[in-house]
XYZ file of C-alpha atoms in Angstrom:
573
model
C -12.524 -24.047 -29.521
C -9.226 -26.485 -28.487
C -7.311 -25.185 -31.542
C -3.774 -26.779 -29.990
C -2.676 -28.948 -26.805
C 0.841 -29.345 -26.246
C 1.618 -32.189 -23.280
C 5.353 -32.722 -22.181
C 6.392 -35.209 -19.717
C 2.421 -36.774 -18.921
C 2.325 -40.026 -17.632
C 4.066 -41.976 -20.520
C 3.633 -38.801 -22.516
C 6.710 -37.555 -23.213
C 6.270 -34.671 -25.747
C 2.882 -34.025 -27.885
C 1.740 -31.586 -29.853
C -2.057 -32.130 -31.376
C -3.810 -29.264 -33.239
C -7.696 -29.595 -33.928
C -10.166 -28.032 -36.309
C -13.704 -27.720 -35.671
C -16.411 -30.276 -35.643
C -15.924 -33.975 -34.979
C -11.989 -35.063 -34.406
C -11.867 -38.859 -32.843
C -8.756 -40.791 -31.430
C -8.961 -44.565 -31.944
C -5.861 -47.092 -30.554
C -6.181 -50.244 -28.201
C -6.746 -50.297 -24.835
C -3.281 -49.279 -22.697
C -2.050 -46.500 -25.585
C -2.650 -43.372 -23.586
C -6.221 -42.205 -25.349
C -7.534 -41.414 -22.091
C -4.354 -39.920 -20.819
C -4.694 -36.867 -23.299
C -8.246 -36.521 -21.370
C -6.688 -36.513 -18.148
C -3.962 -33.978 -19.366
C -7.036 -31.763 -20.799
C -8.851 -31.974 -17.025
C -5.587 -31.043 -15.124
C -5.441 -28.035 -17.780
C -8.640 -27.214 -16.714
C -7.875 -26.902 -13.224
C -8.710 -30.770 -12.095
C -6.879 -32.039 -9.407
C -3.238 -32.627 -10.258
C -0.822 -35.031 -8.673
C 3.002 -35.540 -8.545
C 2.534 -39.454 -9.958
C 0.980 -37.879 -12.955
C 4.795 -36.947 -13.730
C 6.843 -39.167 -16.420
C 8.963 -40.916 -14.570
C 12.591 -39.703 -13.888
C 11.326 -36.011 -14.597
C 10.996 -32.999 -12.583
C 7.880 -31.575 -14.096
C 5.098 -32.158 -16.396
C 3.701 -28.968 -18.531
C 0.210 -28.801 -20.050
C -0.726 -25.809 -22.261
C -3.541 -25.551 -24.544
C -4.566 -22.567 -27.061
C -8.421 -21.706 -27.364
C -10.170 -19.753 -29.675
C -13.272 -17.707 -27.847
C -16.824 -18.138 -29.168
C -18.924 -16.116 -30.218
C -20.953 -17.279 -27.674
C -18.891 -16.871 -24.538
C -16.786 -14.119 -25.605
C -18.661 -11.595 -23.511
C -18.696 -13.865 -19.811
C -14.934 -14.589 -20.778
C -13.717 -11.491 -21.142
C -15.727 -9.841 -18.018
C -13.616 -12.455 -16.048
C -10.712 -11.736 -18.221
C -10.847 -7.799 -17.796
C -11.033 -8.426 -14.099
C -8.105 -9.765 -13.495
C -6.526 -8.143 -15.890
C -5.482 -11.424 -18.361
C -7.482 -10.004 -21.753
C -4.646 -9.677 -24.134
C -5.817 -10.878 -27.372
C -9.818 -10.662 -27.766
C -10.138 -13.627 -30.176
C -7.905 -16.259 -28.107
C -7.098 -17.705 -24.808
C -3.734 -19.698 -23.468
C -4.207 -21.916 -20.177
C -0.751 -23.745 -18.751
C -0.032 -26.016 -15.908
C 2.818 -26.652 -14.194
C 2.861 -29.868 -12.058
C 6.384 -29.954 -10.269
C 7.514 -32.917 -7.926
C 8.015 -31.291 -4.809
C 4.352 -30.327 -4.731
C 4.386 -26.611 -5.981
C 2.209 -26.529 -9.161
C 1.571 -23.314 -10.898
C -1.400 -22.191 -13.425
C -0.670 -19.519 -15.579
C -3.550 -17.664 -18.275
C -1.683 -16.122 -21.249
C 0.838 -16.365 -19.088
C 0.565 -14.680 -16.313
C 0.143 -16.726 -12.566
C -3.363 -17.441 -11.172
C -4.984 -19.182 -9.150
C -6.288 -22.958 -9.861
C -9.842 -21.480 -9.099
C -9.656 -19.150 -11.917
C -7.994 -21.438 -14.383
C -11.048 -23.617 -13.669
C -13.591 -21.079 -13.521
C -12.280 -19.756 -17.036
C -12.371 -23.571 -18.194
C -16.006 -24.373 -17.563
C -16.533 -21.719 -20.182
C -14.100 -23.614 -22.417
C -14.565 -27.294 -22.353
C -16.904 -30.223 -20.458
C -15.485 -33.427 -20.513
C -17.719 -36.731 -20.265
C -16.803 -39.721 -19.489
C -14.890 -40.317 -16.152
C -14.501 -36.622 -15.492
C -16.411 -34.754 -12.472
C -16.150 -31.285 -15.107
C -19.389 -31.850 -16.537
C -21.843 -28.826 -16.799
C -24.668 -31.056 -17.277
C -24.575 -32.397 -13.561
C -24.164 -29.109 -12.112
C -27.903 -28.470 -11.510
C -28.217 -24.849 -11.213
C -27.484 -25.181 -15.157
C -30.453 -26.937 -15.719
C -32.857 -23.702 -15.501
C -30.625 -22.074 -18.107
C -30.216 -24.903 -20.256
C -34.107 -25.162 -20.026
C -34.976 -21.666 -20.648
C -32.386 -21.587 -23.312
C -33.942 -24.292 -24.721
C -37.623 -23.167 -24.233
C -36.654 -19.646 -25.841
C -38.556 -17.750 -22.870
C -36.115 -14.810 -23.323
C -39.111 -12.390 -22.869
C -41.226 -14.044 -20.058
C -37.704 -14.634 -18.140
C -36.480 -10.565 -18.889
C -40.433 -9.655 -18.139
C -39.676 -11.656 -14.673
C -36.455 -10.346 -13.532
C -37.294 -6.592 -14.372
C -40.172 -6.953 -12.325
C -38.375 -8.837 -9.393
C -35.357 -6.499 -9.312
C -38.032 -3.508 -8.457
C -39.702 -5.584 -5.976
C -36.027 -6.593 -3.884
C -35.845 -2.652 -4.401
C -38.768 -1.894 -2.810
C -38.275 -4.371 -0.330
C -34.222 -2.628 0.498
C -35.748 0.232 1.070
C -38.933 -0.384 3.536
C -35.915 -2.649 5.629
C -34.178 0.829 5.610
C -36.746 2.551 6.670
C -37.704 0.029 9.389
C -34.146 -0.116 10.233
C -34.573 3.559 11.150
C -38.030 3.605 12.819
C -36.444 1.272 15.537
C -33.662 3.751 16.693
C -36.000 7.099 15.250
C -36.782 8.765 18.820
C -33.492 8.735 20.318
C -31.875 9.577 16.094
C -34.529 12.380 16.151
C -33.393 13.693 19.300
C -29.630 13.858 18.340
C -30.807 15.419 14.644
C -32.659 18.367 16.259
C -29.907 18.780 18.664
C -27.577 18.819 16.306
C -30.031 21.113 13.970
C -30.569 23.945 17.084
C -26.732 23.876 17.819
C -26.019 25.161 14.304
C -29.078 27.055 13.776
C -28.744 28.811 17.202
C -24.778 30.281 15.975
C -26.871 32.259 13.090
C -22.924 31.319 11.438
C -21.931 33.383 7.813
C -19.225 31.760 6.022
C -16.216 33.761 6.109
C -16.668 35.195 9.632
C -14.427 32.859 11.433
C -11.561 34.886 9.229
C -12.901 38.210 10.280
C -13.162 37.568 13.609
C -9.416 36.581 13.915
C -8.092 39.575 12.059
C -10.211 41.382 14.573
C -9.065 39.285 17.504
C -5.273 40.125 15.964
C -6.110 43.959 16.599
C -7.206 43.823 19.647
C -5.155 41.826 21.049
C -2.536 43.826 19.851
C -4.157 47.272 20.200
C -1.464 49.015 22.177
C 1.807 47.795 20.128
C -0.430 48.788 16.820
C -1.213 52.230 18.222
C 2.743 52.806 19.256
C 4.057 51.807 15.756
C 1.394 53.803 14.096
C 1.960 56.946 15.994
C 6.363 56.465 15.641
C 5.265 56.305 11.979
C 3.322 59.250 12.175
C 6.053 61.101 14.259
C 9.045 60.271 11.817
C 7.206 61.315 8.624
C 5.426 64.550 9.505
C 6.181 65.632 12.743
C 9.140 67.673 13.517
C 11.314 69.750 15.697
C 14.322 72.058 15.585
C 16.601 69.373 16.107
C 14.798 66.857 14.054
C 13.168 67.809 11.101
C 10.210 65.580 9.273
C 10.406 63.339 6.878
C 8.174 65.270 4.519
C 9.825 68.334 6.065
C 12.910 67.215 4.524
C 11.748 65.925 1.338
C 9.739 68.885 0.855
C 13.341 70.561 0.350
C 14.112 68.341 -1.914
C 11.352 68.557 -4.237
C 11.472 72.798 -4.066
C 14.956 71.742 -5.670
C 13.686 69.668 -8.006
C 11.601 72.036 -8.985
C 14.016 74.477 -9.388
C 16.731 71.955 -11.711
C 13.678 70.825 -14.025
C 12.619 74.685 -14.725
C 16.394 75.491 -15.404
C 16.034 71.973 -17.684
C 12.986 71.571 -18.709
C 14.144 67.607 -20.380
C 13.829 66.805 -16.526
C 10.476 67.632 -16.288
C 9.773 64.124 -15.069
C 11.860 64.068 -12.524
C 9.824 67.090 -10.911
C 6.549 65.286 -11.334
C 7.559 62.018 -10.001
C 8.922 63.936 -6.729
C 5.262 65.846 -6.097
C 3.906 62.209 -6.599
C 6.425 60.803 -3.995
C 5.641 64.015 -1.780
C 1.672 63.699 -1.854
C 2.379 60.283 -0.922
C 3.609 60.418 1.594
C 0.884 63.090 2.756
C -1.837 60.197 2.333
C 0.254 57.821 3.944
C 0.137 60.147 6.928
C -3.780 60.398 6.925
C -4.238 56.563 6.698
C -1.669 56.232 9.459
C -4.159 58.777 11.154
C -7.103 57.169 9.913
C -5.773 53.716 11.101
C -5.192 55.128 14.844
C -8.860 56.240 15.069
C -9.857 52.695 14.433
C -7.499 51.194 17.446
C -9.226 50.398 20.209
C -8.405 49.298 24.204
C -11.439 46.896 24.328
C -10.881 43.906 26.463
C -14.626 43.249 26.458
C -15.025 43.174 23.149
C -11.707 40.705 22.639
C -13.574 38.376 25.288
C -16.634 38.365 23.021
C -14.658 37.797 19.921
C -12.164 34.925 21.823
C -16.158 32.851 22.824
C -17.410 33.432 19.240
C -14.295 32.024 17.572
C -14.493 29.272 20.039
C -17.949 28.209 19.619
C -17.379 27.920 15.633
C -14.128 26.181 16.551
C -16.825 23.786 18.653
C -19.464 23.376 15.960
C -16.219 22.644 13.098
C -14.782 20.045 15.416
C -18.579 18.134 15.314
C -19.910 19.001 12.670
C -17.144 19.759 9.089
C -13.973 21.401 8.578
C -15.284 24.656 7.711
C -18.605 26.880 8.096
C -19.871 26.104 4.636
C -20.013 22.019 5.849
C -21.057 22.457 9.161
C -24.067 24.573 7.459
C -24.572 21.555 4.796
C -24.633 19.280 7.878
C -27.818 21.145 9.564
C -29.298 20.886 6.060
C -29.126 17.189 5.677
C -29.924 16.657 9.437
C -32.996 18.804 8.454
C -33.611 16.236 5.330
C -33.272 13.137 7.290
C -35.012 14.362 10.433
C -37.942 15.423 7.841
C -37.780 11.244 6.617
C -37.719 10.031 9.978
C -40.912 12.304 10.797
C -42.419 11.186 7.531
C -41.220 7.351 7.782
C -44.719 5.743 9.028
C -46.457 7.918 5.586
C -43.844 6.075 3.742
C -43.738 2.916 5.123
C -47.648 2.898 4.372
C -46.764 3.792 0.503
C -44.092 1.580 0.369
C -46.368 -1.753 1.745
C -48.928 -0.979 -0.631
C -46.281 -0.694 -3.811
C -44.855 -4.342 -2.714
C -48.247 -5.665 -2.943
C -48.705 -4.739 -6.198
C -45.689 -5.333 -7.039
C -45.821 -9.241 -5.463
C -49.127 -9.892 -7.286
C -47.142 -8.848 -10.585
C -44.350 -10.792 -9.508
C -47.101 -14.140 -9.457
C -48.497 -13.323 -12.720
C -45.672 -13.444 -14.766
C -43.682 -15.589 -12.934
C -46.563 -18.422 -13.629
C -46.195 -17.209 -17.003
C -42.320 -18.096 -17.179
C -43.579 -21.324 -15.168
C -46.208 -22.017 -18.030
C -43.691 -21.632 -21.011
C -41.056 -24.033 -18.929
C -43.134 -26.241 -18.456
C -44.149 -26.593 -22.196
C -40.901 -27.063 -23.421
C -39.915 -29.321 -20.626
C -42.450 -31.486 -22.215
C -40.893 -31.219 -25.659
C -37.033 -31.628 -24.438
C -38.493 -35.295 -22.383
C -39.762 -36.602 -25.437
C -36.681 -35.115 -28.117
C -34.501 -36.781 -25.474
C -36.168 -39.718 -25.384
C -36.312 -40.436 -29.787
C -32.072 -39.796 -28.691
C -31.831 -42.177 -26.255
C -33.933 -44.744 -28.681
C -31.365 -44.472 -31.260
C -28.403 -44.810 -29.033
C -29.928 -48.408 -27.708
C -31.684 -47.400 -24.963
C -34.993 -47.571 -26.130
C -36.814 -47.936 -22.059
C -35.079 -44.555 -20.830
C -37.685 -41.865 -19.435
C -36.757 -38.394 -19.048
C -38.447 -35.951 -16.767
C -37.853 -32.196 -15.571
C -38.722 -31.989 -12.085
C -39.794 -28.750 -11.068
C -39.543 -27.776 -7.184
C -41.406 -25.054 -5.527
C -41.227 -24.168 -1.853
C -43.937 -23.178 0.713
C -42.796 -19.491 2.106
C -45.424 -17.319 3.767
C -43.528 -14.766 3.075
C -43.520 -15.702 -0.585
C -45.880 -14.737 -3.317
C -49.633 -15.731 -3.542
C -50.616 -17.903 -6.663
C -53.604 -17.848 -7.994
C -54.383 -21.555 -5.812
C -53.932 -19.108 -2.630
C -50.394 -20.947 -2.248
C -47.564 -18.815 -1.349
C -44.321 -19.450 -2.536
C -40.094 -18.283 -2.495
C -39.032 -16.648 -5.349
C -35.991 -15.604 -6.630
C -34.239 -13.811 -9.399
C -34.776 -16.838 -11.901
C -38.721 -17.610 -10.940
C -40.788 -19.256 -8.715
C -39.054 -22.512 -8.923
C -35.906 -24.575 -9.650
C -35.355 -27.329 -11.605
C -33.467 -30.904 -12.027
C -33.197 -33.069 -14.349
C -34.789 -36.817 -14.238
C -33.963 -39.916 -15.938
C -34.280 -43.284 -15.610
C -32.021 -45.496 -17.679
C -34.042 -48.864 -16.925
C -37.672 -50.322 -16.913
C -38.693 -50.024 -12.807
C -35.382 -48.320 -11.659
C -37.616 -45.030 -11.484
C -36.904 -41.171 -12.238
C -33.643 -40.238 -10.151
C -31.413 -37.259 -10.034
C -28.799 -37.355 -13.144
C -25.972 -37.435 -11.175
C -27.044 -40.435 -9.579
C -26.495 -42.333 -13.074
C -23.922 -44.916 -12.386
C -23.150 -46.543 -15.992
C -20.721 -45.027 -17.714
C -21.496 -45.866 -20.474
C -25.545 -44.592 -19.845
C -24.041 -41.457 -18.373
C -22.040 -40.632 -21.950
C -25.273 -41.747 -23.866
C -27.588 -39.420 -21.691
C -24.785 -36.266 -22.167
C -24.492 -37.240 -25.879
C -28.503 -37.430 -26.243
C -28.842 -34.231 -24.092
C -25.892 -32.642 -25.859
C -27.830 -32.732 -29.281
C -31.141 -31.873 -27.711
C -29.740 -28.368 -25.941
C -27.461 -27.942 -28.720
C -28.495 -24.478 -29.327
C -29.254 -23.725 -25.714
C -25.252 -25.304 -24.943
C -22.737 -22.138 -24.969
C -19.604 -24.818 -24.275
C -17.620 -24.493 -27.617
C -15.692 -27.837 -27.268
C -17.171 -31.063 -25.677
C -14.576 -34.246 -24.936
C -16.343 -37.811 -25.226
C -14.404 -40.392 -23.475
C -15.202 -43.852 -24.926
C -18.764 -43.063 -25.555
C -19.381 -46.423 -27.091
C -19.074 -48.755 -24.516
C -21.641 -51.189 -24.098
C -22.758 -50.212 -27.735
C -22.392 -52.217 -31.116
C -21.574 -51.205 -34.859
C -24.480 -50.201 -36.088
C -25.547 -48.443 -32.964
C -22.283 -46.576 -32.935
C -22.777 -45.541 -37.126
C -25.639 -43.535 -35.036
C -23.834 -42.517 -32.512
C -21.019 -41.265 -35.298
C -23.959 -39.650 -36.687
C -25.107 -37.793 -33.516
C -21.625 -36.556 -33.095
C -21.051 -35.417 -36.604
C -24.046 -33.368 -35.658
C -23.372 -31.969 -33.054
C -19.700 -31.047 -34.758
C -21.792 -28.728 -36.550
C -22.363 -26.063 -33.962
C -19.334 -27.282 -31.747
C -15.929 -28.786 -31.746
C -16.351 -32.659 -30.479
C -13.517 -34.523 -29.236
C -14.175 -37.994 -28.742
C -12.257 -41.222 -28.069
C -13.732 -44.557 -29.577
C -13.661 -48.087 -30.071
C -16.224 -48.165 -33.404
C -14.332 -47.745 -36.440
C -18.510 -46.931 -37.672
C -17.955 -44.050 -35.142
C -14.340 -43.359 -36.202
C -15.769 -42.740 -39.324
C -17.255 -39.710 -38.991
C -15.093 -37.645 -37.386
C -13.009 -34.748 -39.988
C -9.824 -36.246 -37.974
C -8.757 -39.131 -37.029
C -6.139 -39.386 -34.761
C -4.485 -42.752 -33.576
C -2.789 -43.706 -30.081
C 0.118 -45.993 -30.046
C 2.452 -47.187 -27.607
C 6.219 -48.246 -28.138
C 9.149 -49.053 -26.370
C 12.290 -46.145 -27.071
C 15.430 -47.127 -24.968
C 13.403 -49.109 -22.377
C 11.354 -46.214 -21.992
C 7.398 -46.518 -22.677
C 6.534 -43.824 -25.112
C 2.689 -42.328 -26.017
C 2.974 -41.718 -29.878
C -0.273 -40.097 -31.975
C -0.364 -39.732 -35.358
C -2.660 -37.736 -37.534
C -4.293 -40.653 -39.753
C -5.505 -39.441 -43.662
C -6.125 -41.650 -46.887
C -4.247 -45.081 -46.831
C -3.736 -45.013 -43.099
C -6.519 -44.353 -41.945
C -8.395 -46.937 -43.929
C -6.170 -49.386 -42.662
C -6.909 -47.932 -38.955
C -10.489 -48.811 -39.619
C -10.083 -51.908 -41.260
C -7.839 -53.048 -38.092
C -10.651 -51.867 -35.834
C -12.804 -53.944 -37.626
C -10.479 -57.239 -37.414
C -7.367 -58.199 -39.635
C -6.255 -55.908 -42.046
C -8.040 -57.654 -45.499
C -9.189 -56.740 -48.063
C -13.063 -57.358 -46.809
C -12.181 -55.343 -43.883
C -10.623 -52.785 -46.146
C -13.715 -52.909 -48.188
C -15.717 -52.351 -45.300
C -13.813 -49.999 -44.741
C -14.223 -47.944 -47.525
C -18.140 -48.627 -47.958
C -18.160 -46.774 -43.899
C -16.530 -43.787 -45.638
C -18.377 -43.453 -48.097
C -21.565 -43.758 -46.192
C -20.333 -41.350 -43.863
C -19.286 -38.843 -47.009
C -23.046 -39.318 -48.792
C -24.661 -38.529 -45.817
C -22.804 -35.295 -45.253
């Protein structure tokens, strides 16, 4: 719901700030005043097209903002789009701007933040339709129509039974394109795959062995530096001479002393121990050293054979994955998809036969949606028709047409036909209407009246009130061609309708005027040579004189008359 629209520097707007309540709200003023310039101001906030002329003269910019309250009903398509972009910052309200600058660069903003006109408009049609001279009008988008319809029609369950069934089918269907996709290219892909499968299977390759194999290539390499060090090791700690006594030779000395101090002290004890520890030591260091030498080998044979194996798995983790693990995975799923591509005709078959089924299932119920549309299209023609009688067009006709196409590709109906289908049903609809004895059914966008077009959305708008999700609906001059007592009905229809959503509408009637829950009133006036837009929120006294002016002079009949609309308008609430 519009719950406030603030306008600054508009056309001969120079500052306004209008909040609404819910249900009917109508603006009344003669022709000139700027009623339809707040409509214009709501369609540029809605992302209409926007123009420097619509600037007050002798300014550099014209701002539009408006404050909406979120549905219950579109709260969860609003904030998906919300979310997206990353605009949801209070759950329960919305703020749309627009900038329109002279030099050309306008800017939208949603709570704030810079978009793009497309999303200030695609957030809008979830806000507002306008009708009247606007093109925002959901009801002549015809890809509505089916949801309006099926709204209307309550077919919930035949439409979910549909779509559940039809989402399996364009399953189905992905997958046999897949695996006719691969049958093309499956000789020369099942060549590569058992390649590919032999190469890794043929290396026999253990995970790990690439690091064994170069700490073995390391030894070899270096077999003759390893054995020197070793053996100078060796030599320094336990081999000796006259000159040059051994390491151990030496420290063997010093443990016999040790020895000696800790039996002369016995509180260094320890020290004695720790020196046979150091002493054995080095003993086993010696026999590993030994140990070590025995495994040291001058192999160049065997360091070619290691130098091709490490090269090979180098080969296969180059192709095939960074280590052995994945280039082991990779045979595996080679193996898997090979095994498909071997199997594809066997599933192919399986797959064929499941469309079929699923196709035929696809005809039953969608005939079934088909059946319950068509019912209720029957019911909405003649609802809408009683409407139109009331608001003075008594010879209107109203038709769903529903449109089916040949596709032999399609599914089979019972009548052997084969249609398209799609994700809605077996067929689209429009809406028909013809305003005029022997002016025929046409498209309704092709309505040309006005004033027929904002009958027809007023009559529909009460029919497919329930189905409508659009909180607020704008009404510009909705009365034209009509008289008083058609427009009490009219006043009626719209109090209605300001029942299950917010209804702004702009009028001539004072019969209509009546009914609305606030009554705003357009003037014009000259302030310093300047043309100024004034409204003014019209209660008790002035507003029965607002609708005994709309009725003629201010008298006291017309004030009479006045009050007698009122209080029709309260009794029948």
């Amino acid at each position: 719901m519009l719950t406030e629209l603030r306008i600054f520097d508009f056309a001969i707007i120079d500052h306004l700030e209008l909040r609404f309540r819910d249900g009917l709200v109508t603006f009344t003023g003669e022709t000139g005043a700027g009623k339809s310039i707040i409509i214009d101001a709501v369609e540029a906030l809605l992302g209409g097209r926007v123009e420097a002329t619509m600037i007050r003269a002798g300014e550099e910019r014209a701002l539009l903002e408006g404050d909406f309250r979120i549905s219950a009903n579109t709260r969860a398509p609003l904030h998906a789009i919300l979310e997206r972009e990353s605009l949801l910052d209070d759950p329960d309200y919305v703020t749309l701007s627009r900038e329109i600058r002279a030099e050309g660069r306008h800017h939208a903003r949603i709570n704030g933040r810079s978009v793009t006109v497309a999303l200030l408009k695609e957030i809008g049609e979830y806000l507002v339709d306008v009708h009247g001279q606007s093109e925002h009008l959901s009801l002549l988008r015809v890809r509505e129509h089916l949801r309006l319809l099926d709204s209307f029609a309550g077919a919930d369950e035949e439409l979910t039974a549909y779509q559940t069934a039809y989402n399996l089918l364009r399953n189905t269907i992905q997958k046999l394109a897949e695996l006719r996709a691969a049958e093309r290219d499956a000789a020369r892909r099942a060549d590569l795959l058992r390649y590919q499968i032999d190469e890794i299977e043929a290396a026999a390759l253990k995970p790990g062995e690439d690091d064994e194999l170069k700490q073995e290539r390391n030894r070899l390499a270096n077999a003759e530096t390893l054995a020197k060090l070793s053996q100078e090791a060796i030599f320094t700690i336990d081999e000796s001479s006259p000159e040059n006594p051994s390491a151990t030779d030496l420290f063997g000395q010093a443990v016999t002393a040790i020895n000696q101090l800790a039996r002369t002290d016995s509180g260094q004890k320890g020290l004695s121990e720790r020196a046979q520890e150091i002493f054995d030591s080095l003993n086993d260091l010696v026999l590993e050293l030994r140990d070590y030498i025995e495994t040291i080998e001058f192999n160049p044979k065997r360091l070619e054979e290691v130098e091709e194996r490490l090269d090979l798995i180098q080969n296969l983790k180059r192709k095939y994955g960074s280590t052995i693990p994945e280039v082991i995975a990779f045979a595996e799923t080679a193996a898997e998809e090979l095994d498909a591509i071997t199997n594809a005709e066997e599933r192919i078959a399986h797959l064929e036969a499941e469309k079929a089924v699923q196709l035929k299932k696809i005809a039953v119920l969608g005939e079934a949606l088909s059946e319950a549309r068509k019912k209720a299209a029957g019911k909405m023609s003649a609802a809408l028709e009683a409407q139109l009688k009331d608001l003075r067009m008594p010879e209107a006709h109203f038709d769903v047409e529903f449109i089916r196409k040949q596709d032999p590709d399609g599914v089979e109906l019972a009548s052997a036909e084969k249609v398209a289908y799609g994700p809605h049903g077996l067929e689209s609809v429009q809406f028909l209407v013809a305003p005029n004895p022997g002016e025929g059914l046409k498209p309704l966008a092709k309505i040309a009246s006005g004033g027929e077009m904002s009958r027809l959305m007023l009559a529909l708008k009460n029919v497919l009130a329930q189905a409508d999700l659009t909180p607020t609906l704008i009404f510009d001059e909705i009365d034209q061609g009509i008289g008083g007592r058609v427009g009490a009905v009219v006043g009626e229809k719209l109090s209605n309708l300001g029942k299950q959503h917010q209804v702004l509408c702009i009028t001539h009637l004072p019969q209509l005027a009546a009914y609305g829950i606030q009554h705003y009133r357009v003037v014009k006036h000259i302030d310093h040579g300047r043309t100024i837009t004034q409204v003014d929120a019209l209660e008790g006294e002035e507003r029965l004189s607002e609708l005994a002016l709309m009725l003629g002079e201010v008298s006291e009949a017309t004030l009479q008359s006045a009050r007698e609309m009122l209080m029709a308008v309260e009794a029948g609430m």
